[in-house]
Coordinates of C-alpha atoms (C1' of nucleotides) in Angstrom, one line a residue:
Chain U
X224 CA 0.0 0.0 0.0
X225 CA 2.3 2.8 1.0
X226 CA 4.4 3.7 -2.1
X227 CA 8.1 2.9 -1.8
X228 CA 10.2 6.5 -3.0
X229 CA 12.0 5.5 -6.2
X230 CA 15.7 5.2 -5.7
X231 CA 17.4 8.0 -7.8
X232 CA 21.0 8.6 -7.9
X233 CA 22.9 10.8 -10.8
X234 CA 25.8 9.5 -12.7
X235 CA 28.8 11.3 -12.1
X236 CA 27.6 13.2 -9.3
X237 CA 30.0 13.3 -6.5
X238 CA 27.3 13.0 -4.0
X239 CA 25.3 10.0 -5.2
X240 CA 22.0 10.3 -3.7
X241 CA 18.7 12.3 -4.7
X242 CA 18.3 14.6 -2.2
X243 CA 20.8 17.1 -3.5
X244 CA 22.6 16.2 -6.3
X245 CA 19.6 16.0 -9.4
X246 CA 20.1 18.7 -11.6
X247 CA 22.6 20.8 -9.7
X248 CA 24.9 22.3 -11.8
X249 CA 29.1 22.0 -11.5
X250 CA 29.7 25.0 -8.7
X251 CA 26.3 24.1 -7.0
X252 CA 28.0 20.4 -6.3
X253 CA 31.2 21.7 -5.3
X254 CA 29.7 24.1 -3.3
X255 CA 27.9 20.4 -1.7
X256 CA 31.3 18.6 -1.5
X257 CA 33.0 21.4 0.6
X258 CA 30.2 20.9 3.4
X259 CA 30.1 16.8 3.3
X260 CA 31.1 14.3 5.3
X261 CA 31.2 10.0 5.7
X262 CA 30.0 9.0 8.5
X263 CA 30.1 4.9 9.1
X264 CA 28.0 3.8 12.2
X265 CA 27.7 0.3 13.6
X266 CA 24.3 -1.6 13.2
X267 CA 22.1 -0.6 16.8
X268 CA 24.4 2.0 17.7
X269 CA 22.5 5.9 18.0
X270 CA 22.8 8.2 15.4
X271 CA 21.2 11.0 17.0
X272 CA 18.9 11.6 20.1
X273 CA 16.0 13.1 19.7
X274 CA 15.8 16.8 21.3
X275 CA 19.6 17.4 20.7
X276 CA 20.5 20.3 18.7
X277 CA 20.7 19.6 15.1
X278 CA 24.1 19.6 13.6
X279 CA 23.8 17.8 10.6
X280 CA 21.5 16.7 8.2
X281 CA 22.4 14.0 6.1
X282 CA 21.2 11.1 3.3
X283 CA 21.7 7.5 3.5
X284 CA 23.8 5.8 1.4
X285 CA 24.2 1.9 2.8
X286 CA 22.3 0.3 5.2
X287 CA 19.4 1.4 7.6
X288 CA 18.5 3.6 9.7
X289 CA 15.3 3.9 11.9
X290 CA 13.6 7.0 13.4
X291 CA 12.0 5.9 16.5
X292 CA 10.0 7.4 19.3
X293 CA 9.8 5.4 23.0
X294 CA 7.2 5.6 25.7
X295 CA 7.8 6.0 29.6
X296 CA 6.6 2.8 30.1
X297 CA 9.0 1.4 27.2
X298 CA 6.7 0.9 24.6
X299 CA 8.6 2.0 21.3
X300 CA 7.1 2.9 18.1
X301 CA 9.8 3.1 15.2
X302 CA 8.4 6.1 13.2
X303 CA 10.1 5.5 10.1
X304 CA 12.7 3.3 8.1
X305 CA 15.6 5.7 6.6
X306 CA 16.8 3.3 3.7
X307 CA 19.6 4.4 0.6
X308 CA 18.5 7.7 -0.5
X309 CA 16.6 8.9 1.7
X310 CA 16.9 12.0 3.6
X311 CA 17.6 12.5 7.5
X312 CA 16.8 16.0 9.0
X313 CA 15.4 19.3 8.7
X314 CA 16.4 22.3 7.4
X315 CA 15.2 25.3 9.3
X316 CA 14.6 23.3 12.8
X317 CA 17.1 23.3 16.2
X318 CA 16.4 19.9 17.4
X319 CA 16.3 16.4 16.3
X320 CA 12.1 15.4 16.3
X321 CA 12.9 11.4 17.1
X322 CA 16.0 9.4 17.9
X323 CA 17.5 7.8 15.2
X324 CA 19.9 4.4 15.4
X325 CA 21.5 2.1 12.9
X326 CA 19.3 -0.9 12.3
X327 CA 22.6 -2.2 10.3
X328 CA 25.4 -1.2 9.2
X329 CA 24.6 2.2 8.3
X330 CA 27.0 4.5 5.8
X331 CA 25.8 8.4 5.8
X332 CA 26.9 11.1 4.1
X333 CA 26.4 14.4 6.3
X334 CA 25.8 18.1 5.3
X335 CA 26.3 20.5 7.9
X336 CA 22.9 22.1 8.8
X337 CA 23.8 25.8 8.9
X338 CA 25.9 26.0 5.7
X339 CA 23.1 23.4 3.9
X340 CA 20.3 26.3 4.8
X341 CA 22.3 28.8 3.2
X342 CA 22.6 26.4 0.0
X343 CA 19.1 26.3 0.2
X344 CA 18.3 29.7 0.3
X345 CA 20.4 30.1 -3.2
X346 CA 19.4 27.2 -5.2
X347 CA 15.7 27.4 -5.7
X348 CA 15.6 23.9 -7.5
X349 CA 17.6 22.2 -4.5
X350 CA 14.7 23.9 -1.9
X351 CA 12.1 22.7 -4.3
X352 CA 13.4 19.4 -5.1
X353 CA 13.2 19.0 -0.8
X354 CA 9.7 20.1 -0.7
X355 CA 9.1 17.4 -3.1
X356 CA 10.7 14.8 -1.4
X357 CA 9.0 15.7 1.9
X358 CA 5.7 16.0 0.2
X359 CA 6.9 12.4 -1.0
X360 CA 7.4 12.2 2.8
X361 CA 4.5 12.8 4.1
X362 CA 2.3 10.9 1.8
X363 CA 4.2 7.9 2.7
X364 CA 3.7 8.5 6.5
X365 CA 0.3 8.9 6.0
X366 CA -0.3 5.9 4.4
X367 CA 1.5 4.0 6.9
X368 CA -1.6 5.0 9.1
X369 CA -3.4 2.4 7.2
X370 CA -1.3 -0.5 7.7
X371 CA -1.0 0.5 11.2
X372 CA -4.6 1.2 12.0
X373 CA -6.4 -1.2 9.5
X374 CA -4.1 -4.7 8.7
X375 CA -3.6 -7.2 10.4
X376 CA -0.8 -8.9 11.1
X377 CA -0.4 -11.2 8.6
X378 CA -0.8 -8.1 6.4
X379 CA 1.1 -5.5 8.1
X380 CA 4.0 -8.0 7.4
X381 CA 3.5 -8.3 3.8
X382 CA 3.5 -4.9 3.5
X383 CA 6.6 -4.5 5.2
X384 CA 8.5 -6.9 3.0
X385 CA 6.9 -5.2 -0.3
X386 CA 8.3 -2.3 0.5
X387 CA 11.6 -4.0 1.2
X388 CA 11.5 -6.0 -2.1
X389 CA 10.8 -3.0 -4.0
X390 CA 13.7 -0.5 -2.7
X391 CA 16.1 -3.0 -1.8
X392 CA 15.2 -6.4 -4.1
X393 CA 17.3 -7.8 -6.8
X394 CA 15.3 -9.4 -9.4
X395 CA 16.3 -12.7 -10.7
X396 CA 17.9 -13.0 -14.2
X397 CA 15.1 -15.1 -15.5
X398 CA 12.3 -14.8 -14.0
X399 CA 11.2 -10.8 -13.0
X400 CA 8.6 -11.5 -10.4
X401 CA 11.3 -13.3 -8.4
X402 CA 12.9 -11.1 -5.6
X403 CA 15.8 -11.2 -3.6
X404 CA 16.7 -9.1 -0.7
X405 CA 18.2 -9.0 2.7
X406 CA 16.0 -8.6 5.8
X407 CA 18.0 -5.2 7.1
X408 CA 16.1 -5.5 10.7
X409 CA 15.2 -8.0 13.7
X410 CA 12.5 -8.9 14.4
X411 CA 12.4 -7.1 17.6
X412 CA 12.5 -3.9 14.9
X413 CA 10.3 -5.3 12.6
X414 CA 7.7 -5.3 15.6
X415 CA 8.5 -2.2 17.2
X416 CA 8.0 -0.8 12.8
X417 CA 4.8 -2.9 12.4
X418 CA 3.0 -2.1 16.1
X419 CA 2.9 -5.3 16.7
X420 CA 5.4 -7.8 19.1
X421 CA 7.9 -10.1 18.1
X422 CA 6.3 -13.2 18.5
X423 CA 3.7 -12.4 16.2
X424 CA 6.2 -11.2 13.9
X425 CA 7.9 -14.5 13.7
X426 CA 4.7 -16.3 13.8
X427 CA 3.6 -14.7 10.7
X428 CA 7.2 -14.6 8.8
X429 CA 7.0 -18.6 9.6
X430 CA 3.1 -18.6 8.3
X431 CA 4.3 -16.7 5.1
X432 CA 7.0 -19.2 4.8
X433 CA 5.0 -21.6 5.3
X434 CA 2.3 -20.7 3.0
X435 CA 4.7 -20.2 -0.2
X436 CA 4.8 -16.5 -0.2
X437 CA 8.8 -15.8 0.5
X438 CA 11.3 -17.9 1.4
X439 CA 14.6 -17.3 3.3
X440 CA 18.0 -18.5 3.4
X441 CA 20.1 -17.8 6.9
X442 CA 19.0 -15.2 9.0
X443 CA 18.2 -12.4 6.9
X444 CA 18.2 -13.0 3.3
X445 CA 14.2 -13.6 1.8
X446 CA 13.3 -14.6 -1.1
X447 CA 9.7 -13.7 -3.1
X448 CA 9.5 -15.8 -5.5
X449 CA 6.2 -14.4 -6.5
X450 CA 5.7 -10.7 -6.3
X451 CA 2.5 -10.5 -7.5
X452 CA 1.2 -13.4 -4.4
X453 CA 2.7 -10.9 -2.0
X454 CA 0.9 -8.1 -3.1
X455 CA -2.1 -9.5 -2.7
X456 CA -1.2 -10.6 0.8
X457 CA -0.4 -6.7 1.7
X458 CA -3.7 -5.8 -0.1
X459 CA -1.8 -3.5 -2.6
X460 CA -3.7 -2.8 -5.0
X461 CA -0.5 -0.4 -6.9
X462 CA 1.1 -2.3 -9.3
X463 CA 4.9 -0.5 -8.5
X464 CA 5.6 1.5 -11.8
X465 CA 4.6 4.6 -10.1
X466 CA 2.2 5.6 -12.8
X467 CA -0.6 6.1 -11.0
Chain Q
X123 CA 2.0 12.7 22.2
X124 CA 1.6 14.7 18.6
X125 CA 2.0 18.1 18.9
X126 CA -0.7 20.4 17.6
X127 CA 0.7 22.6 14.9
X128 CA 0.3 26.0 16.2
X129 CA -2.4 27.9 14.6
X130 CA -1.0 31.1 12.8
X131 CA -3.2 34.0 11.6
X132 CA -1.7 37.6 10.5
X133 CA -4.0 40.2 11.4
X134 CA -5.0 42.7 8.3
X135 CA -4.0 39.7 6.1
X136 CA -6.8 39.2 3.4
X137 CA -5.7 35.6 3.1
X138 CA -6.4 34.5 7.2
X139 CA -4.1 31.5 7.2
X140 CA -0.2 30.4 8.0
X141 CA 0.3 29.0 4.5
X142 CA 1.2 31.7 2.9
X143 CA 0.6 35.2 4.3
X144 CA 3.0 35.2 7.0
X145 CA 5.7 37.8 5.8
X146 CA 4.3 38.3 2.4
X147 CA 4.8 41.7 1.1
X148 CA 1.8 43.8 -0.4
X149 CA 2.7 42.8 -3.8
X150 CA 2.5 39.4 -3.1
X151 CA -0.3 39.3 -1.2
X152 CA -2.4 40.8 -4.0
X153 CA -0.9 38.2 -6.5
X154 CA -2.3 36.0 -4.1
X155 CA -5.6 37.3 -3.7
X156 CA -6.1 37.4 -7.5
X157 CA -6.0 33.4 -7.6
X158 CA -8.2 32.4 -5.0
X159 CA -11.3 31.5 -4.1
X160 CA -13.6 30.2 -1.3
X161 CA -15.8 27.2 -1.0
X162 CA -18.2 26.1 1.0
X163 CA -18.8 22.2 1.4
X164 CA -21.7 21.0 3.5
X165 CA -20.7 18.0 6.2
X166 CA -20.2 14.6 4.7
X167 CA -19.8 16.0 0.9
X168 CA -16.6 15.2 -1.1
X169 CA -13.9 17.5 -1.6
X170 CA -12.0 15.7 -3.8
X171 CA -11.0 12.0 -5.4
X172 CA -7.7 10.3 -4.8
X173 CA -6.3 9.9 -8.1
X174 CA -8.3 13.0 -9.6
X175 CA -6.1 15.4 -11.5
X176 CA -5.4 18.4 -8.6
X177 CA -6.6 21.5 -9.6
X178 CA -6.2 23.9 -6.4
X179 CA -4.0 23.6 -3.4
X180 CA -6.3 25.0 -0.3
X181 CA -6.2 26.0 3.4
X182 CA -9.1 25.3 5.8
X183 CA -10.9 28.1 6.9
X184 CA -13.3 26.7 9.2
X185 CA -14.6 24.0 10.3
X186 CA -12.8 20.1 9.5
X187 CA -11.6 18.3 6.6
X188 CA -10.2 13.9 7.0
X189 CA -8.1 12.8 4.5
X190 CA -9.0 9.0 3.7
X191 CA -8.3 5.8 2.3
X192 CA -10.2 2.6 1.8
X193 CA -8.9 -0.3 1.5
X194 CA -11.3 -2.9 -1.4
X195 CA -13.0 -4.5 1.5
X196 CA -14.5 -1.6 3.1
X197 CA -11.9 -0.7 5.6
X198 CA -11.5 2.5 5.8
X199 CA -8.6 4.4 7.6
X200 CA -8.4 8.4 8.0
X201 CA -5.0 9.4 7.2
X202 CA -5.6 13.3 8.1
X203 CA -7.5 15.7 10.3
X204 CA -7.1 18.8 8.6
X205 CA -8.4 21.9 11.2
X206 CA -8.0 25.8 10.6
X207 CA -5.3 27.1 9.3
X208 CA -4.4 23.4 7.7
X209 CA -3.3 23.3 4.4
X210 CA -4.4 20.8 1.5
X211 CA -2.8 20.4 -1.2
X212 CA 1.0 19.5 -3.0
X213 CA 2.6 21.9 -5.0
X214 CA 4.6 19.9 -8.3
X215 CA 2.2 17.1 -8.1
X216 CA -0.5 16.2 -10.8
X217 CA -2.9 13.9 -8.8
X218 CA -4.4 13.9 -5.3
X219 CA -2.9 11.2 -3.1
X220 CA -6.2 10.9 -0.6
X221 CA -10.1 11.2 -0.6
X222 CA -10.8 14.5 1.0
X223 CA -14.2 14.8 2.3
X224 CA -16.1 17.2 4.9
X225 CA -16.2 15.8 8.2
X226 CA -18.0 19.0 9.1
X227 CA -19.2 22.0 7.5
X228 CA -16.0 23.3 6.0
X229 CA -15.2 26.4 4.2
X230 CA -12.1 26.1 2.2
X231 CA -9.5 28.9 0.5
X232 CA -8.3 28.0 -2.6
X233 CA -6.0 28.7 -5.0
X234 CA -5.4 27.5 -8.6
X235 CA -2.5 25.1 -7.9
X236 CA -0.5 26.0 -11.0
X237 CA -0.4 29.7 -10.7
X238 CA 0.2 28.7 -7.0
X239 CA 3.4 27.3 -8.1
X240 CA 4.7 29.8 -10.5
X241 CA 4.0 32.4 -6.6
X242 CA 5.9 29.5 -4.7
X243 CA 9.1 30.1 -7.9
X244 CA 9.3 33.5 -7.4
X245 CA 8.8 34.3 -3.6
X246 CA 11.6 32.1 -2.1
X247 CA 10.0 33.2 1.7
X248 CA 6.7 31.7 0.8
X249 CA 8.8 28.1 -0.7
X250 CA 10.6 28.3 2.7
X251 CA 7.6 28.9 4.7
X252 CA 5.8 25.6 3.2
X253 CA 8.9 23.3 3.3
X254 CA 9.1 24.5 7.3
X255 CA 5.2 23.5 7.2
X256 CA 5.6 20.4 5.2
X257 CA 8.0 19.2 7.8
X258 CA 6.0 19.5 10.8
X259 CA 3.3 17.8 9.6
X260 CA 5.6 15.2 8.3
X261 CA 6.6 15.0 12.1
X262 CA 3.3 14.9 13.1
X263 CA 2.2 12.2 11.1
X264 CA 4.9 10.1 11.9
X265 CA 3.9 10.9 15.7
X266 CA 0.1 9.3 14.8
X267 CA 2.2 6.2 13.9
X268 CA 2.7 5.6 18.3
X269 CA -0.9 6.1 18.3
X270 CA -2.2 3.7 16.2
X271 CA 0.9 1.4 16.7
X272 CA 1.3 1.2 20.8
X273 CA -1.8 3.1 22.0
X274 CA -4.6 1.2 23.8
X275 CA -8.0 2.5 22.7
X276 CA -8.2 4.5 25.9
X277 CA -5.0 6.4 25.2
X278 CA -6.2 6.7 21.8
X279 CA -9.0 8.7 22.3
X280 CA -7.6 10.8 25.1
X281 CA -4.8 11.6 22.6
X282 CA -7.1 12.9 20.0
X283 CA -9.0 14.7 22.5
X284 CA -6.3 16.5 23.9
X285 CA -5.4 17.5 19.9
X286 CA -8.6 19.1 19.9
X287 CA -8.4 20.8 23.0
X288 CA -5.2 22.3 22.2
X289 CA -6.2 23.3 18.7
X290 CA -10.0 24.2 19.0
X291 CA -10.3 24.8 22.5
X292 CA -12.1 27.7 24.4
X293 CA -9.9 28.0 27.7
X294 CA -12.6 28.9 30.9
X295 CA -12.0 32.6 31.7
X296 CA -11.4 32.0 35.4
X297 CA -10.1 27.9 35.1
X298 CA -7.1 28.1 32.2
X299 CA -7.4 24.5 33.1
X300 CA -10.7 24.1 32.1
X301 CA -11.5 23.6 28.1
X302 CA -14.4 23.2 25.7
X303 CA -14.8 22.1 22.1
X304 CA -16.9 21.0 19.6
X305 CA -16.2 17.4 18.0
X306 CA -16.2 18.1 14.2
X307 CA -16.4 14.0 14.1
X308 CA -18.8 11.5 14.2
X309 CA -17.9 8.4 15.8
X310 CA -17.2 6.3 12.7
X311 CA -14.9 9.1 11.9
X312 CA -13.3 9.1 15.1
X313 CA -12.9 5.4 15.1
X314 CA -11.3 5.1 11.4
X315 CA -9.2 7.9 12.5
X316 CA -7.9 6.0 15.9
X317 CA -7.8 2.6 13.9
X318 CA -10.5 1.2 16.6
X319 CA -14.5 0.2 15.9
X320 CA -17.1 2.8 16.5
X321 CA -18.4 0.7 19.3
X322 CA -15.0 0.7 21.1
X323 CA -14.8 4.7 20.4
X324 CA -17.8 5.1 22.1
X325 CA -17.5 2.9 25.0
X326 CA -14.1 4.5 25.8
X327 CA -15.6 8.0 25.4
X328 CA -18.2 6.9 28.1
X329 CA -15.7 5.8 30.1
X330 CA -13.3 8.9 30.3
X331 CA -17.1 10.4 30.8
X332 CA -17.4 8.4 34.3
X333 CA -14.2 9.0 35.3
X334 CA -14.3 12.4 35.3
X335 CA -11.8 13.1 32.6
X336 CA -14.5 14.7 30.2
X337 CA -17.9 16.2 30.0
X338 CA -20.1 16.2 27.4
X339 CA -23.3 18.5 26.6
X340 CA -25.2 17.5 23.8
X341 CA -23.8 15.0 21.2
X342 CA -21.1 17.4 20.0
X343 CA -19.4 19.6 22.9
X344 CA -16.9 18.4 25.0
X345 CA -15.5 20.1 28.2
X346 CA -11.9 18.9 29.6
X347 CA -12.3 19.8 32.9
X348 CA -8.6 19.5 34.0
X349 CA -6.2 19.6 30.9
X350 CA -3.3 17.8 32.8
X351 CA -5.0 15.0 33.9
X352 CA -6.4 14.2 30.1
X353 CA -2.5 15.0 29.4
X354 CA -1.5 12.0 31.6
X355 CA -4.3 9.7 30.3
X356 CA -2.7 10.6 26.5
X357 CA 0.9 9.6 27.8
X358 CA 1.5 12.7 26.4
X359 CA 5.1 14.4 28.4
X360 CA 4.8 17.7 26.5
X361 CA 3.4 20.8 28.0
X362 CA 1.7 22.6 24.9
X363 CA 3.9 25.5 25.3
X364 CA 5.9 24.2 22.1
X365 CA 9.1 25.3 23.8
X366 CA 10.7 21.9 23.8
Chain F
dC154 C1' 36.6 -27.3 16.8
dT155 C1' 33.4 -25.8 21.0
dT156 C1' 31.4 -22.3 23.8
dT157 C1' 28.5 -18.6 24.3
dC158 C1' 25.2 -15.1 23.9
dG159 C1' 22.0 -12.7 21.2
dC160 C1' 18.3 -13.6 18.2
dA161 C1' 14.5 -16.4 16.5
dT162 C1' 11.0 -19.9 16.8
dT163 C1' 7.2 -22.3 18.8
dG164 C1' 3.6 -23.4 22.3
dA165 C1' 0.0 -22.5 25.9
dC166 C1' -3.1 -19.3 27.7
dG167 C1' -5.6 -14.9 28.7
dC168 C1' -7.5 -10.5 27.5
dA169 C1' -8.5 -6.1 24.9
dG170 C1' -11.0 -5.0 21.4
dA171 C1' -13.8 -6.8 17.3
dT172 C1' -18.2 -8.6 16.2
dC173 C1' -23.1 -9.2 16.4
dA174 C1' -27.2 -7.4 18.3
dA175 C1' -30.7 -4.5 20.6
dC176 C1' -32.1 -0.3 21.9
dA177 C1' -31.7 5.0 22.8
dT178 C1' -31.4 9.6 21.3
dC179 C1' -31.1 13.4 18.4
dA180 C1' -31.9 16.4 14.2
dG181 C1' -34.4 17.4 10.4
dA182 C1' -38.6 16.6 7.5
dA183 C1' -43.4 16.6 7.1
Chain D
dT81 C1' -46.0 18.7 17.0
dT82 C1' -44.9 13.7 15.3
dC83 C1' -42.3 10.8 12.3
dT84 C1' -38.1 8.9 10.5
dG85 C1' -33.5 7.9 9.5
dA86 C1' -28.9 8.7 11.2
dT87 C1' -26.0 8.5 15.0
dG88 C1' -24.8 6.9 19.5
dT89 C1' -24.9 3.7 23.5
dT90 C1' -24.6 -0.6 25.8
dG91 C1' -24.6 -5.7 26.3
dA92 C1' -23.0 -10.6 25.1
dT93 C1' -19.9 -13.3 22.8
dC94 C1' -15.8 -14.4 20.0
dT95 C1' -11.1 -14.2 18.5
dG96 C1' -6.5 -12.3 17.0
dC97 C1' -2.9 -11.0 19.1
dG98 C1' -0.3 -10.1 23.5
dT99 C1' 1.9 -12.3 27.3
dC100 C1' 4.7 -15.7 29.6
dA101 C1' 7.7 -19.5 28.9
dA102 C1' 10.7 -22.9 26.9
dT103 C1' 13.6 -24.3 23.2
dG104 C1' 16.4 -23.8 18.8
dC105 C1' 19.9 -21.8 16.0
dG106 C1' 23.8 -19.2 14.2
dA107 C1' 27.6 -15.9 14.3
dA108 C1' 31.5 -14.4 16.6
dA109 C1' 35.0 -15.4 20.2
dG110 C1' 38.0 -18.5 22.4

DNA sequence: CTTTCGCATTGACGCAGATCAACATCAGAA
DNA sequence: TTCTGATGTTGATCTGCGTCAATGCGAAAG
């Protein structure tokens, strides 16, 4: 149900990722490149905290990373799944809304906020190219509200792994409704992503497993060998060319 | 737990909403005026289609708006409460993602979305001022995901109560404690916004109403009369002042 | 190789909320 | 005013998922 962003990188762009780098012309990149960093972080280690002042924002370039919000009582919610390409942070703000942690490995490439805003504030097509991801954003987060508040579990899950398939899959040589992919959180994550525990998590990977709809290999890798079953599990009705 | 997006008005502003008179020059504001338009939709009417081509962008003036989505077998999920000073509508994008329909009567303020644009090209305050808005309801929606995904029904309800109270509340002149509003939502809509049953809205409405935590005159108006202790029944650690 | 610890799986049981059903109440029409 | 259909409330029962508990497995260290 809930659109996966198209992955978008530019050819010969020093910064290879979509937030910044479409159309920007030669001294517009370099201007980019002066204010970047790499940062490597370690898969469950934090990223940011949320409430800290803002120092960076920054785009994903391997890995994942979650934005997640916990409870007094320890209840967590993960808010959102950061995977390649997309973009952490917000221009124009002094804290950090949720804290954010490396569900794997995660590889980002930093801007530093103050000098980004200025960016901004000179390259109208970067600031609208940001409004359009973040209207992309939004639309996204507000369709998770139906997987959330209307699947079930069984569903919620299938919908999870569709949007993995989609932004992370390989498709097999032969056949193009077979997909390959590696599972980039635990189940504990997949939960805390999907409102539901961990046991029923497993249950219902095991169930889909069971039932023909993926398979795995190991620990993390799945397998769909049928895209168009698992759609139907996740009760999408979008048929992933983005033409709609 | 979501924080109410402050409502903004500019006084002597012919266009009575945050979206894009705050700051605008005379100029501007008269390029403005000369593209919009008002509606009027009565309660339960369409506004618009998902999928239909967008013609305007829009702020509420009055009254409330839900953006919705239904899934083939009739579930239905409400993706968006849009209140005063809300604005509907993307900017660069040539179909409407959501159903929008009354929930109440609601008077809208439009303006024809691609003159809208070529305003948003050349006043780089008013682009700024919609990314900065775009983001925090980009937050807030990913703050509804801890609602639907870890709330129990009670906590549900007290959190979109407290919403309201913040954003459509009357404060008691001599209790600043003490708040009333009217519910712009039916039950059903209350329940496909929460992701619970009507049935389950209403007995945990009647419930907060024997415990104290609300009052209720007539079918529509709602009096909180101690905010802090509906605060606490919405696990919600913020204190409205929007200082954190 | 074996150990070890974190992660995943599976089972048994209980409960919050869904479902099915009956009735109450309110607003608008006649 | 009364009638009528929509909306809201409350009760009884069912069930999907949460909770508690035990066991299995695999990757990294020794």
């Amino acid at each position: 149900m809930p659109l996966a962003p198209v992955q978008e990188t530019c050819a010969g762009c020093p910064i290879r990722h979509r937030a910044v780098c479409a159309h920007c012309e030669p001294q517009e990149l370099e201007r980019l490149e002066r204010i970047k960093s790499y940062a490597d972080i370690a898969a469950g280690a934090p990223i940011f905290f949320a409430g800290e002042p803002m120092r960076h924002v920054a785009s994903v370039v391997s890995g994942a990373a979650i934005l997640s919000r916990t409870l007094e009582d320890g209840r967590r919610q993960i808010n959102g799944l950061m995977l390649p390409s997309d973009f952490i942070g917000r221009p124009w703000r002094e804290t950090i809304p949720f804290d954010v942690t490396a569900a794997s490995p995660v590889r980002l490439c930093r801007f530093e906020r103050i000098a980004f805003e200025k960016i901004l504030g000179d390259t109208p097509h970067v600031s609208e190219r940001l409004l359009s991801m973040t209207l992309d954003d939004l639309d996204a987060a507000r369709d998770w509200a139906v997987v959330l508040g209307r699947m079930a579990a069984r569903e919620r899950i299938s919908a999870f792994l569709l949007i993995l398939a989609r932004r992370l899959g390989r498709t097999d040589r032969h056949d193009p409704s077979r997909v390959t992919f590696s599972l980039p959180l635990t189940r504990e994550a997949i939960a805390d992503l999907l409102g539901l525990t961990l046991e029923t998590a497993s249950r219902q990977m095991s169930a889909l497993r069971r039932d023909g709809v993926i398979e795995t290999e190991g620990r993390s890798t799945v397998i769909v060998p049928d895209l168009a079953r698992l759609q139907e599990e996740a009760q999408d009705d979008d048929d992933g060319t983005g033409l709609t």
